[in-house]
GROMACS .gro file of C-alpha atoms in nm:
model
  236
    1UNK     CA    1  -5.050  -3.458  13.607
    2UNK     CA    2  -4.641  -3.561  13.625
    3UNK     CA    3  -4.551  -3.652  13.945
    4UNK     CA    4  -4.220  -3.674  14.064
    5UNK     CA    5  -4.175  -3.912  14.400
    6UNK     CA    6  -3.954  -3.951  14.662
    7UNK     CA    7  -3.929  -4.283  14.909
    8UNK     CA    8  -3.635  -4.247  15.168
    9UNK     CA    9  -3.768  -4.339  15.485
   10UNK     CA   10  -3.690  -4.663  15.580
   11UNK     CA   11  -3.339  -4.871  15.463
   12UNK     CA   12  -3.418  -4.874  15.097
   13UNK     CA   13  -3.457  -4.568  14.851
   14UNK     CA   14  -3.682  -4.535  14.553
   15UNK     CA   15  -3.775  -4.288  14.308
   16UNK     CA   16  -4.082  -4.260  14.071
   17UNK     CA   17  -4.236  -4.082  13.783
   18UNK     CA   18  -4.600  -4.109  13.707
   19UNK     CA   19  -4.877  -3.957  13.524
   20UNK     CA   20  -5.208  -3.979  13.736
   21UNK     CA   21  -5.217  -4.322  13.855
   22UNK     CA   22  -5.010  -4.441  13.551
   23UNK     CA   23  -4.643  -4.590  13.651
   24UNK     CA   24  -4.407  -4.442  13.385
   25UNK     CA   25  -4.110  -4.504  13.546
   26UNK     CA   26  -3.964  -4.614  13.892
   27UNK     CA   27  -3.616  -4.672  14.031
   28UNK     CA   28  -3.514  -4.870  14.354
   29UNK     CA   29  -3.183  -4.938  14.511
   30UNK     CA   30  -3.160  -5.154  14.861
   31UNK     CA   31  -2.787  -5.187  14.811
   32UNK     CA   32  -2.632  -5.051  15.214
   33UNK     CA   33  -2.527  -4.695  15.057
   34UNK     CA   34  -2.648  -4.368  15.224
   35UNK     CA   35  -2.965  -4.201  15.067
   36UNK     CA   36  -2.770  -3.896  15.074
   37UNK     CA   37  -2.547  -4.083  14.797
   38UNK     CA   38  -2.798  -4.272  14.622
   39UNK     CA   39  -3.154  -4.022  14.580
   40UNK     CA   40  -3.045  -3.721  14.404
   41UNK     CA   41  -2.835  -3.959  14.104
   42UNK     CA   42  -3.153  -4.185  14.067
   43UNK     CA   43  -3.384  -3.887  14.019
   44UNK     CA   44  -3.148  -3.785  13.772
   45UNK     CA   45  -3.115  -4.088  13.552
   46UNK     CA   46  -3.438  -4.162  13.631
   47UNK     CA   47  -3.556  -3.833  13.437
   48UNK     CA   48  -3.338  -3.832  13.202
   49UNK     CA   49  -3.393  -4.194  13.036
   50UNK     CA   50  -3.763  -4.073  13.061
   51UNK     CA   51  -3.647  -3.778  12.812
   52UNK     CA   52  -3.769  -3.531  13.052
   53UNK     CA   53  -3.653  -3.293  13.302
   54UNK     CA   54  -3.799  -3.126  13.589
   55UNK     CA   55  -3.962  -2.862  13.381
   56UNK     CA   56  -4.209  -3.171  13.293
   57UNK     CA   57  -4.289  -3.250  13.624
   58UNK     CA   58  -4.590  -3.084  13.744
   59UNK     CA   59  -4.567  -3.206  14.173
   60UNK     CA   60  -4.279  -3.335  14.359
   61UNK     CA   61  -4.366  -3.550  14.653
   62UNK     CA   62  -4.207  -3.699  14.925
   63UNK     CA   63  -4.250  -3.960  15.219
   64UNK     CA   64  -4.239  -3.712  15.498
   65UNK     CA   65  -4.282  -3.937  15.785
   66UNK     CA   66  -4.313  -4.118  15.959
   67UNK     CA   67  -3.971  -4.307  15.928
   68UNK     CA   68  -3.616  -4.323  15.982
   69UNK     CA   69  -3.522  -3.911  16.134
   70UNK     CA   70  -3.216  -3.882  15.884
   71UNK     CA   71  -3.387  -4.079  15.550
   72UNK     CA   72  -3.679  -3.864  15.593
   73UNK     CA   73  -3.436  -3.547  15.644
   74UNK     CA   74  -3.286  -3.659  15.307
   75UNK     CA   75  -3.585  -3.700  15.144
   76UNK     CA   76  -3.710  -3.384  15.209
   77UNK     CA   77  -3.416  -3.197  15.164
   78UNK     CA   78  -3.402  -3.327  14.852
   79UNK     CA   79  -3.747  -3.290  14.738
   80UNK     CA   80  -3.727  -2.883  14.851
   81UNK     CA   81  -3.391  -2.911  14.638
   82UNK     CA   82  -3.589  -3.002  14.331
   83UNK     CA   83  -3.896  -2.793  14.341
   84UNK     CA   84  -3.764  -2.472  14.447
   85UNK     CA   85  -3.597  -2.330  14.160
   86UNK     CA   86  -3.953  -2.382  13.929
   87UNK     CA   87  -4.189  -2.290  14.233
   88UNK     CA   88  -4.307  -2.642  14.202
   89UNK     CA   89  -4.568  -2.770  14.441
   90UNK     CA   90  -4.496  -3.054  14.671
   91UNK     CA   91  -4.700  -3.321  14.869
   92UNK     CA   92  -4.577  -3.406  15.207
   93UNK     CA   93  -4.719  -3.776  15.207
   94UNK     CA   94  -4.771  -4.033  15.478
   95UNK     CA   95  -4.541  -4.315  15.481
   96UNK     CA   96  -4.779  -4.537  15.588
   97UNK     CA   97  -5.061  -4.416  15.380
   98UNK     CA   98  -4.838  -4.459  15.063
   99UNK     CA   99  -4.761  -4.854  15.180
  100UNK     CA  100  -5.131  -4.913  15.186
  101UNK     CA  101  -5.212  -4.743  14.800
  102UNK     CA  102  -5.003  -5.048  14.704
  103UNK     CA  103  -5.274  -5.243  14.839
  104UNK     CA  104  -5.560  -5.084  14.746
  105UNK     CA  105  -5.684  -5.323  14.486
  106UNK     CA  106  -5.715  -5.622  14.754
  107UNK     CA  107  -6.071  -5.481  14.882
  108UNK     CA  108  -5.968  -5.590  15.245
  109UNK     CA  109  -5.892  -5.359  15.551
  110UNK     CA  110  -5.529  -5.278  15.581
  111UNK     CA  111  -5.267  -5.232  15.833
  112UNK     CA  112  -4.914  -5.031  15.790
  113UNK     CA  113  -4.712  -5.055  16.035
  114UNK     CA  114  -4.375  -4.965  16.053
  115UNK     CA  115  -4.116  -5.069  16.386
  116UNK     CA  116  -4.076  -4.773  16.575
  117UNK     CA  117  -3.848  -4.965  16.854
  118UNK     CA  118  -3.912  -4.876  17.226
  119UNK     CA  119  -4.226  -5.123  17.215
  120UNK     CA  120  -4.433  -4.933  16.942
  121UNK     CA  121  -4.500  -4.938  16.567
  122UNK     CA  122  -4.583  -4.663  16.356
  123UNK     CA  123  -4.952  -4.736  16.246
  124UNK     CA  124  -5.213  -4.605  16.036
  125UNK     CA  125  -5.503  -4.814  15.960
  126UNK     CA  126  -5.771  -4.830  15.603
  127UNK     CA  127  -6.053  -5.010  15.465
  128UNK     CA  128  -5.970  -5.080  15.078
  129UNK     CA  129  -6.277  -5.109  14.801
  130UNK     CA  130  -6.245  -5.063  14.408
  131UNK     CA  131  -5.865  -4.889  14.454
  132UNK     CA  132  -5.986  -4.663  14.680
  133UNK     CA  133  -5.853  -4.617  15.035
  134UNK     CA  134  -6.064  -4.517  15.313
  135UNK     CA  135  -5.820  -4.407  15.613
  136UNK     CA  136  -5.998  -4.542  15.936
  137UNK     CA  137  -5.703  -4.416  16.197
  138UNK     CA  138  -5.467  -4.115  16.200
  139UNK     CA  139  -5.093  -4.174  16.136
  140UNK     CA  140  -4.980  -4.266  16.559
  141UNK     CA  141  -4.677  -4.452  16.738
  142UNK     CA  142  -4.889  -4.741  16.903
  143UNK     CA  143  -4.809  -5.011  17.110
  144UNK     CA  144  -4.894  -5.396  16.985
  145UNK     CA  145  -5.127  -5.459  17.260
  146UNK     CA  146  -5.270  -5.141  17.190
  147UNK     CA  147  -5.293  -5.209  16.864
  148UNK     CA  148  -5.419  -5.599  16.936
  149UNK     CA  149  -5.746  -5.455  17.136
  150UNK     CA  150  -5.799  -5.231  16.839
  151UNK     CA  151  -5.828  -5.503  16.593
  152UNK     CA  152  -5.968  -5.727  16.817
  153UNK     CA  153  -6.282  -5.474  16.841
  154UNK     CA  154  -6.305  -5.479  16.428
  155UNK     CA  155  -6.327  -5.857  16.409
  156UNK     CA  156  -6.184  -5.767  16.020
  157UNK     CA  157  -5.931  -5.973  15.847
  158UNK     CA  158  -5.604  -5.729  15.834
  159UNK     CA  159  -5.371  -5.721  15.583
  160UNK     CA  160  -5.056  -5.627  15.714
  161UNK     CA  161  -4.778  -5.414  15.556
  162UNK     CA  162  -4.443  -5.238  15.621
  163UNK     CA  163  -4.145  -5.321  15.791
  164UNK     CA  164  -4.328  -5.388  16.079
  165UNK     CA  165  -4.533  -5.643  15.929
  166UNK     CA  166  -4.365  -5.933  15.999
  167UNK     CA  167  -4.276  -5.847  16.316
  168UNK     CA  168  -4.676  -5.796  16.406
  169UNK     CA  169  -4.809  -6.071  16.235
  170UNK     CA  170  -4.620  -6.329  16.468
  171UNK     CA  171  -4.736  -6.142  16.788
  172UNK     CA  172  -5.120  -6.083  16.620
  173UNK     CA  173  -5.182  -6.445  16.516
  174UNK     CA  174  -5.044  -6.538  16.833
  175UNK     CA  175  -5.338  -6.345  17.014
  176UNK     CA  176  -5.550  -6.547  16.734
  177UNK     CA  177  -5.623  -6.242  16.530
  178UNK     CA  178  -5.713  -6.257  16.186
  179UNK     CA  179  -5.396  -6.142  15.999
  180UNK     CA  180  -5.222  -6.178  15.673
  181UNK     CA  181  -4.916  -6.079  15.517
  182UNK     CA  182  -4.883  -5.844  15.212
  183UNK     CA  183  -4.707  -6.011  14.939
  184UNK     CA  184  -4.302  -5.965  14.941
  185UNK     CA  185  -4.312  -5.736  14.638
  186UNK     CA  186  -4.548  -5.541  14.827
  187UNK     CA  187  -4.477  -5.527  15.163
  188UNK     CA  188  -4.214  -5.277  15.168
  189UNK     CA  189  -4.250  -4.834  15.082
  190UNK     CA  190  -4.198  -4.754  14.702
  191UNK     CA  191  -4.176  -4.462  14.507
  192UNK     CA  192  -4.483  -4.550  14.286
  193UNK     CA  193  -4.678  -4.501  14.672
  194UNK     CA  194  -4.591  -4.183  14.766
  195UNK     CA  195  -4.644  -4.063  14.394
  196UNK     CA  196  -5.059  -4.226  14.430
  197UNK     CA  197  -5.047  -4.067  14.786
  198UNK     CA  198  -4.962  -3.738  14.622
  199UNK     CA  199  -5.189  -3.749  14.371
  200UNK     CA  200  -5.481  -3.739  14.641
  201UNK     CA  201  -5.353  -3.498  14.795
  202UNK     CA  202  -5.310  -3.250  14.514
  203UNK     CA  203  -5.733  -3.365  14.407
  204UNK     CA  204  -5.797  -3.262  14.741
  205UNK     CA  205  -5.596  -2.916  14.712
  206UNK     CA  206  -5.385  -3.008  15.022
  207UNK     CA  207  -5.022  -2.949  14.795
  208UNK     CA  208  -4.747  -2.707  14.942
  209UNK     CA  209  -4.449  -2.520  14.857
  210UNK     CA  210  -4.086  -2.583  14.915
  211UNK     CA  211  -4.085  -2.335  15.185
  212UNK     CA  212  -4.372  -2.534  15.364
  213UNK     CA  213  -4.252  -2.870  15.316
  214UNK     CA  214  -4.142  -3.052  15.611
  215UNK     CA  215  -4.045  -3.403  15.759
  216UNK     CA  216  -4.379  -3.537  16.024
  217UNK     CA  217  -4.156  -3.725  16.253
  218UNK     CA  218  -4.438  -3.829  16.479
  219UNK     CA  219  -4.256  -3.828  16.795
  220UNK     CA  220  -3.944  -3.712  16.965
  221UNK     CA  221  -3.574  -3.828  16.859
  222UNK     CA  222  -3.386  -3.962  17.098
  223UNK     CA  223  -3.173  -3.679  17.105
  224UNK     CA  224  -3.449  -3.429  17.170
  225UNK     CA  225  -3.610  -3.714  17.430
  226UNK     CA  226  -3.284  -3.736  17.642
  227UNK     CA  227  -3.245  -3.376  17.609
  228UNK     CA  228  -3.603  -3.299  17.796
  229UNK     CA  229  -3.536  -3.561  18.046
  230UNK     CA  230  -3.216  -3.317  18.166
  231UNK     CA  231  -3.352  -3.017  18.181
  232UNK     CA  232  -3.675  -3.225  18.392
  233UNK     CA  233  -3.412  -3.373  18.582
  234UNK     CA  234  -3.238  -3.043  18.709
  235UNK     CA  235  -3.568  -2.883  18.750
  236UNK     CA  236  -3.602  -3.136  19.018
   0.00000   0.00000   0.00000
């Protein structure tokens, strides 16, 4: 099974093609320009110095959240672009599920988290064995101490990754919690991620269309937040 994938939540943006769990190709810019610049030309190259085109690709997936509102709007946008003219099926993916498949090998529970400002972190949590993942908490927005008395409970060693990572390790060993860092090549989303996410999620027959795709934000913009706060307010 080809599958084409899309990373565009966070500040960098990476594409991948792979066969099952095989990595045939992967492209990654972190270079300041706009997703909406960069995505749609690297999918292209990317293809093309493959020798194939979409017609090859059998699922197109995508980090749908959660993330940054406008990379993930990109991402999906784009992904919809690509698989609607062929009817292709798509897999809405977990950002912070696809993090963690990079770590799957390690065989030692595993933490994504991802800042999500106002005090929180995206977080999703997994025990690793044989490069499988076994998802032990639901994609959330979390605080740190919640987060802390959660870990605290598990006694495990974590292994933390995202762009949160850094971020919680410093307040987590602080509390004396057993944490680590994922290594630098790995502690960030990639393409290759989203495409192993995917491929679960078409074995477990939980693929979509391009009408059905759509970004998991997880919580409220800020917009939409300030938006409900006046309308409360004049209710008042």
């Amino acid at each position: 099974m080809k599958i084409l994938a899309l990373e565009s939540s966070a500040t960098a943006c990476s594409v991948a093609l792979c066969e099952d769990e095989k990595l045939i190709a992967q492209s990654y810019q972190n270079n300041g320009l706009t997703h909406s610049v960069t995505l749609m030309p690297m999918t292209t190259s990317l293809l093309s110095g493959c020798g194939l085109t979409l017609e090859d690709v059998d699922v197109i997936a995508v980090a749908a959240g959660p993330g940054s509102f406008t990379g993930l709007r990109i991402g999906v946008a784009a992904a919809k672009g690509l698989a609607w003219p062929g009817n292709k099926p798509c897999a809405a993916c977990s950002t912070l599920e696809s993090m963690a498949w990079n770590l799957a090998h390690t065989g030692l529970d595993i933490c994504a988290v991802m800042d999500a400002r106002r005090n929180q972190v995206y977080n999703a949590r997994f025990s690793s064995a044989n490069g499988k993942l076994t998802r032990l908490f639901p994609d959330r927005a979390i605080s740190l101490e919640h987060l802390a008395a959660e870990l605290k409970i598990s006694g495990k060693t974590q292994l933390l990754v995202g762009d949160g990572a850094v971020l919680c390790y410093t307040t987590l060993k602080g509390m004396g919690l057993d944490v680590r860092l994922a290594p630098p090549h790995l502690q960030f989303q990639s393409a290759w991620g989203v495409a192993r996410c995917g491929l679960e999620l078409a074995r477990q027959g939980l693929l979509t269309d391009a009408a059905g795709l759509a970004p998991n934000y997880h919580r409220l913009s800020q917009a939409e937040r300030e938006r409900l706060a006046k309308e409360h307010n004049k209710g008042e």
